[in-house]
Coordinates of N, CA and C in Angstrom, one line a residue:
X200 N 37.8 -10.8 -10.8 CA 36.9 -11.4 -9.8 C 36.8 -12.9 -10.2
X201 N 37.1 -13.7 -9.1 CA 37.1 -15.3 -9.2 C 35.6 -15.6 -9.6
X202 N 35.6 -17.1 -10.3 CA 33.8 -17.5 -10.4 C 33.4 -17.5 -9.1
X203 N 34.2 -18.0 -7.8 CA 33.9 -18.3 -6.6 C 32.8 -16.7 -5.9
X204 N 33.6 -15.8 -6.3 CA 33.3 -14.9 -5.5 C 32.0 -13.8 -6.6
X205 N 32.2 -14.0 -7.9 CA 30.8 -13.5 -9.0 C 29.8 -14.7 -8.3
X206 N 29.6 -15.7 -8.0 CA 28.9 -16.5 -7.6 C 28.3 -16.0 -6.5
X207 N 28.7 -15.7 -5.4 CA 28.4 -15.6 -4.2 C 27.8 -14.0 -4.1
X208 N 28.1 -12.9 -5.3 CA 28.1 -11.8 -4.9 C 26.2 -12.0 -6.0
X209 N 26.4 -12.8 -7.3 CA 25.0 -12.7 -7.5 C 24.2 -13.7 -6.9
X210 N 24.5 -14.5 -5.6 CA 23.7 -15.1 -4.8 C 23.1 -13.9 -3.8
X211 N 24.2 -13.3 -3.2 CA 23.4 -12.1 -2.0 C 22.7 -10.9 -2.8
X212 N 22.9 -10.9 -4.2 CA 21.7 -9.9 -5.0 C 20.9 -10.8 -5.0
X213 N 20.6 -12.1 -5.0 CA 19.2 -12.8 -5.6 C 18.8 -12.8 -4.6
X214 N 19.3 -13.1 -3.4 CA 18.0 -13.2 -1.8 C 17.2 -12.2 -1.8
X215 N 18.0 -10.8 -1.5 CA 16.9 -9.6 -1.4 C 15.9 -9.5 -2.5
X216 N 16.1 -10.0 -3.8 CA 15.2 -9.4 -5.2 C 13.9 -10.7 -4.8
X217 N 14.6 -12.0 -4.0 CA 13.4 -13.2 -4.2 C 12.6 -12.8 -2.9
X218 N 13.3 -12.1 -1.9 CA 12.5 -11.7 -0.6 C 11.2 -10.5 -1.1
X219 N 12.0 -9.6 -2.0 CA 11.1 -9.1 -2.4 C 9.8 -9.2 -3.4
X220 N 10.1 -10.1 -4.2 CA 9.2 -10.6 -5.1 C 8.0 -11.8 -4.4
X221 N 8.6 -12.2 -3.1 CA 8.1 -13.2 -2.3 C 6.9 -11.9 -2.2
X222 N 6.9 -11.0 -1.4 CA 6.2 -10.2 -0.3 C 5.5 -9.3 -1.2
X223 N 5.9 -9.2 -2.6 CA 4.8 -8.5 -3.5 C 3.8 -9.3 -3.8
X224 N 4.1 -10.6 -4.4 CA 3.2 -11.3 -4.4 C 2.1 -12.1 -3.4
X225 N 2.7 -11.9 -2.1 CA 1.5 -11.8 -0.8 C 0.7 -10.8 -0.9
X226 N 1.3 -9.8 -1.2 CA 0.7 -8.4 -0.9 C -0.7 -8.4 -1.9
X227 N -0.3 -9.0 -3.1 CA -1.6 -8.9 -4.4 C -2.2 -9.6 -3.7
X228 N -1.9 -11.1 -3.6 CA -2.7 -12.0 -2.9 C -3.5 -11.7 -1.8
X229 N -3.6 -11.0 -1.0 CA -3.9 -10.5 -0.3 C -5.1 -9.4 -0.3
X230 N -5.0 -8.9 -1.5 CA -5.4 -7.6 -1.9 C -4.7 -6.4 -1.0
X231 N -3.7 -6.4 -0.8 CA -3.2 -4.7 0.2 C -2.2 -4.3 -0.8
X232 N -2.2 -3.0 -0.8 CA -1.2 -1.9 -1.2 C -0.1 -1.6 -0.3
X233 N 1.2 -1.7 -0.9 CA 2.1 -1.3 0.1 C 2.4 0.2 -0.8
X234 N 3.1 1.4 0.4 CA 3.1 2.4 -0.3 C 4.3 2.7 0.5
X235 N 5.3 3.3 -0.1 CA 6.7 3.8 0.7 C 7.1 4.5 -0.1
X236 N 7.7 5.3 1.0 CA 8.7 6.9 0.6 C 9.3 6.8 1.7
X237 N 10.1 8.1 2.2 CA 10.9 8.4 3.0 C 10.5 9.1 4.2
X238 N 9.4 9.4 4.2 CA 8.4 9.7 5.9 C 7.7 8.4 6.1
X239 N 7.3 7.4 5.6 CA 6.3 6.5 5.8 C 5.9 5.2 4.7
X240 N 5.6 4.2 5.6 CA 5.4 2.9 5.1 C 4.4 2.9 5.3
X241 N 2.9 2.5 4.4 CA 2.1 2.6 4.9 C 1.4 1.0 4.1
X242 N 0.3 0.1 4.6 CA 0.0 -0.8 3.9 C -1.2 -0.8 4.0
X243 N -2.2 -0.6 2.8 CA -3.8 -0.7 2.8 C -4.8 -1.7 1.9
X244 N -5.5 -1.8 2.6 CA -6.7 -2.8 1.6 C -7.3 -1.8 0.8
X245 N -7.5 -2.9 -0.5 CA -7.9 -2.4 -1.6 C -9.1 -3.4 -1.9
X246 N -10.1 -3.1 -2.9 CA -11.3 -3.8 -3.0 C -10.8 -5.5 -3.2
X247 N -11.5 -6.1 -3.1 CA -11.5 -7.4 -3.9 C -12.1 -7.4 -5.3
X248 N -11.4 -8.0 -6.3 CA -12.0 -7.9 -7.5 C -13.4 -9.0 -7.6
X249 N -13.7 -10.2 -6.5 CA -14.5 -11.2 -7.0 C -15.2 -10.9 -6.0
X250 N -15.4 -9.7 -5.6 CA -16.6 -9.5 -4.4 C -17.8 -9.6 -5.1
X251 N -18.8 -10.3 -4.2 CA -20.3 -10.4 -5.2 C -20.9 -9.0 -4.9
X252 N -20.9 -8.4 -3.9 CA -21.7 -6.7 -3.2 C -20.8 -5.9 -4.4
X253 N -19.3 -5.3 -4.4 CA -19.2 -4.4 -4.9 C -19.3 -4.7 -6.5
X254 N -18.7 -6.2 -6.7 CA -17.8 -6.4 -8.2 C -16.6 -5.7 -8.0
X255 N -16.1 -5.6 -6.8 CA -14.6 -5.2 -7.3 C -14.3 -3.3 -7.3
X256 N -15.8 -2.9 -7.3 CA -15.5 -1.2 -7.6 C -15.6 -0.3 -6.1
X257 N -15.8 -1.1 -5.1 CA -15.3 -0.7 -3.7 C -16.3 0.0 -2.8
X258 N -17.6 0.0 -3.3 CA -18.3 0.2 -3.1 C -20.0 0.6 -3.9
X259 N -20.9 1.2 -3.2 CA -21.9 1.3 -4.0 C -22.7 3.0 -3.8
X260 N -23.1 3.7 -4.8 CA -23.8 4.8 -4.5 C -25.0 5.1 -3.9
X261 N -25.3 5.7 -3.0 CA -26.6 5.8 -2.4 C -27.9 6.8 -3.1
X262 N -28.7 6.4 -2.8 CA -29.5 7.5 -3.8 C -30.0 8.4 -3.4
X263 N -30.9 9.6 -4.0 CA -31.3 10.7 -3.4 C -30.7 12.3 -3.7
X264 N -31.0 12.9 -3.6 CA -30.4 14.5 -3.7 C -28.7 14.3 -3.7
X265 N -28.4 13.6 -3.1 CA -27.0 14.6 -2.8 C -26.4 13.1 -2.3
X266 N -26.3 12.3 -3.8 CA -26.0 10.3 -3.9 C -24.0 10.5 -2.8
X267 N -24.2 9.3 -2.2 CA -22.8 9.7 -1.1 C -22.6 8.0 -1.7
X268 N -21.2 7.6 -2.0 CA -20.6 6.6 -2.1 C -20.6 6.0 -0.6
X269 N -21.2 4.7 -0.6 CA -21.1 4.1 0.4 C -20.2 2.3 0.4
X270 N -18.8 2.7 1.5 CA -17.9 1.8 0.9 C -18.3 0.1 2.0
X271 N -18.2 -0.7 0.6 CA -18.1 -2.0 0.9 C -17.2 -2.5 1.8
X272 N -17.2 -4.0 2.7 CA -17.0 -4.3 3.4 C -16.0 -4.8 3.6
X273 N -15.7 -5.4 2.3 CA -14.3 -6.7 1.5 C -13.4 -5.4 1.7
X274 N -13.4 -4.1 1.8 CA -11.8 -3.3 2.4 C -12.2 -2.7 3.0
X275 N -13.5 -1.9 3.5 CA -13.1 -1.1 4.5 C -13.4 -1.4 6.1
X276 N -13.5 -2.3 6.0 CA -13.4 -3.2 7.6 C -12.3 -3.6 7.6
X277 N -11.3 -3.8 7.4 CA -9.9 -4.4 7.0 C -8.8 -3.2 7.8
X278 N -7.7 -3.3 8.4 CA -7.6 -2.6 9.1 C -5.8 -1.8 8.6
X279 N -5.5 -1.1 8.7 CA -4.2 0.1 7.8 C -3.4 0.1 8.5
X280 N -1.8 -0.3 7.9 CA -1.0 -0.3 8.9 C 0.4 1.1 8.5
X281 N 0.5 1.9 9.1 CA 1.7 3.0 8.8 C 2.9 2.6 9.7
X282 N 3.7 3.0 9.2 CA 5.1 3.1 9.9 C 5.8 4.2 9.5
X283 N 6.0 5.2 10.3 CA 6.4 6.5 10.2 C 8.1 6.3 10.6
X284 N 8.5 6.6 9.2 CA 10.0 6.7 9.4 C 10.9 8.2 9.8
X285 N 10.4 9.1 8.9 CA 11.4 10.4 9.4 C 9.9 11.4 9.7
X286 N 10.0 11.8 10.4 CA 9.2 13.5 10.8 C 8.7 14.3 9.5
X287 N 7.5 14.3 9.1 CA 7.1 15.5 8.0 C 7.5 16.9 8.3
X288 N 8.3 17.4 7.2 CA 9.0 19.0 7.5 C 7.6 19.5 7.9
X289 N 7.7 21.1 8.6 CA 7.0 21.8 8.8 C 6.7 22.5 7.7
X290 N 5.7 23.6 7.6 CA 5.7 24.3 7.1 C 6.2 25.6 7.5
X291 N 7.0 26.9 6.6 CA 7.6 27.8 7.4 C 6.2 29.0 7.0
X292 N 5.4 28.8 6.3 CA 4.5 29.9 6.2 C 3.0 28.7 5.8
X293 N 1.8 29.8 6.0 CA 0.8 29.0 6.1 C 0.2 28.8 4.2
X294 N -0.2 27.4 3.8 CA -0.3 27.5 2.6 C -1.0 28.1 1.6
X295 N -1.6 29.3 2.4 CA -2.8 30.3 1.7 C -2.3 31.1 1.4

């Protein structure tokens, strides 16, 4: 292999790795989760760490008999995005 052409072949490896390193680091910035497999893309908010309400733990407990987590606002007003790539198999029998 020429220098000409080792050059150019680890140039088109470096775009995709800096494209991707670009878009992870929006993603933190951001605070969202990107999540992928092979049925779906899915991207979600996750708390803010410098929220003054939660501190970052995503919410707050309610009190009383039967305390219910009630989630803060810095993610769950924030809105989820999926992209469904292949069809989830069925099941051929029921899972009980």
């Amino acid at each position: 292999m020429t220098a000409r052409r080792l050059r150019a072949a680890l140039l088109l490896a470096a775009v995709p790795l800096a494209a991707v390193a670009a878009a992870a680091a929006a993603l933190k910035a951001s605070h969202l989760k990107l999540t992928a497999n092979r049925y779906r893309i899915e991207i979600t908010a996750q708390p803010r760490p410098g929220c003054p309400h939660c501190r970052g733990e995503g919410g707050w407990w309610t009190g009383g008999a039967f305390p219910e987590m009630e989630a803060c606002g810095c993610w769950s007003d924030r809105r989820e995005l999926r992209i469904r790539l292949l069809p989830v198999p069925g099941w051929d029998e029921p899972p009980f």
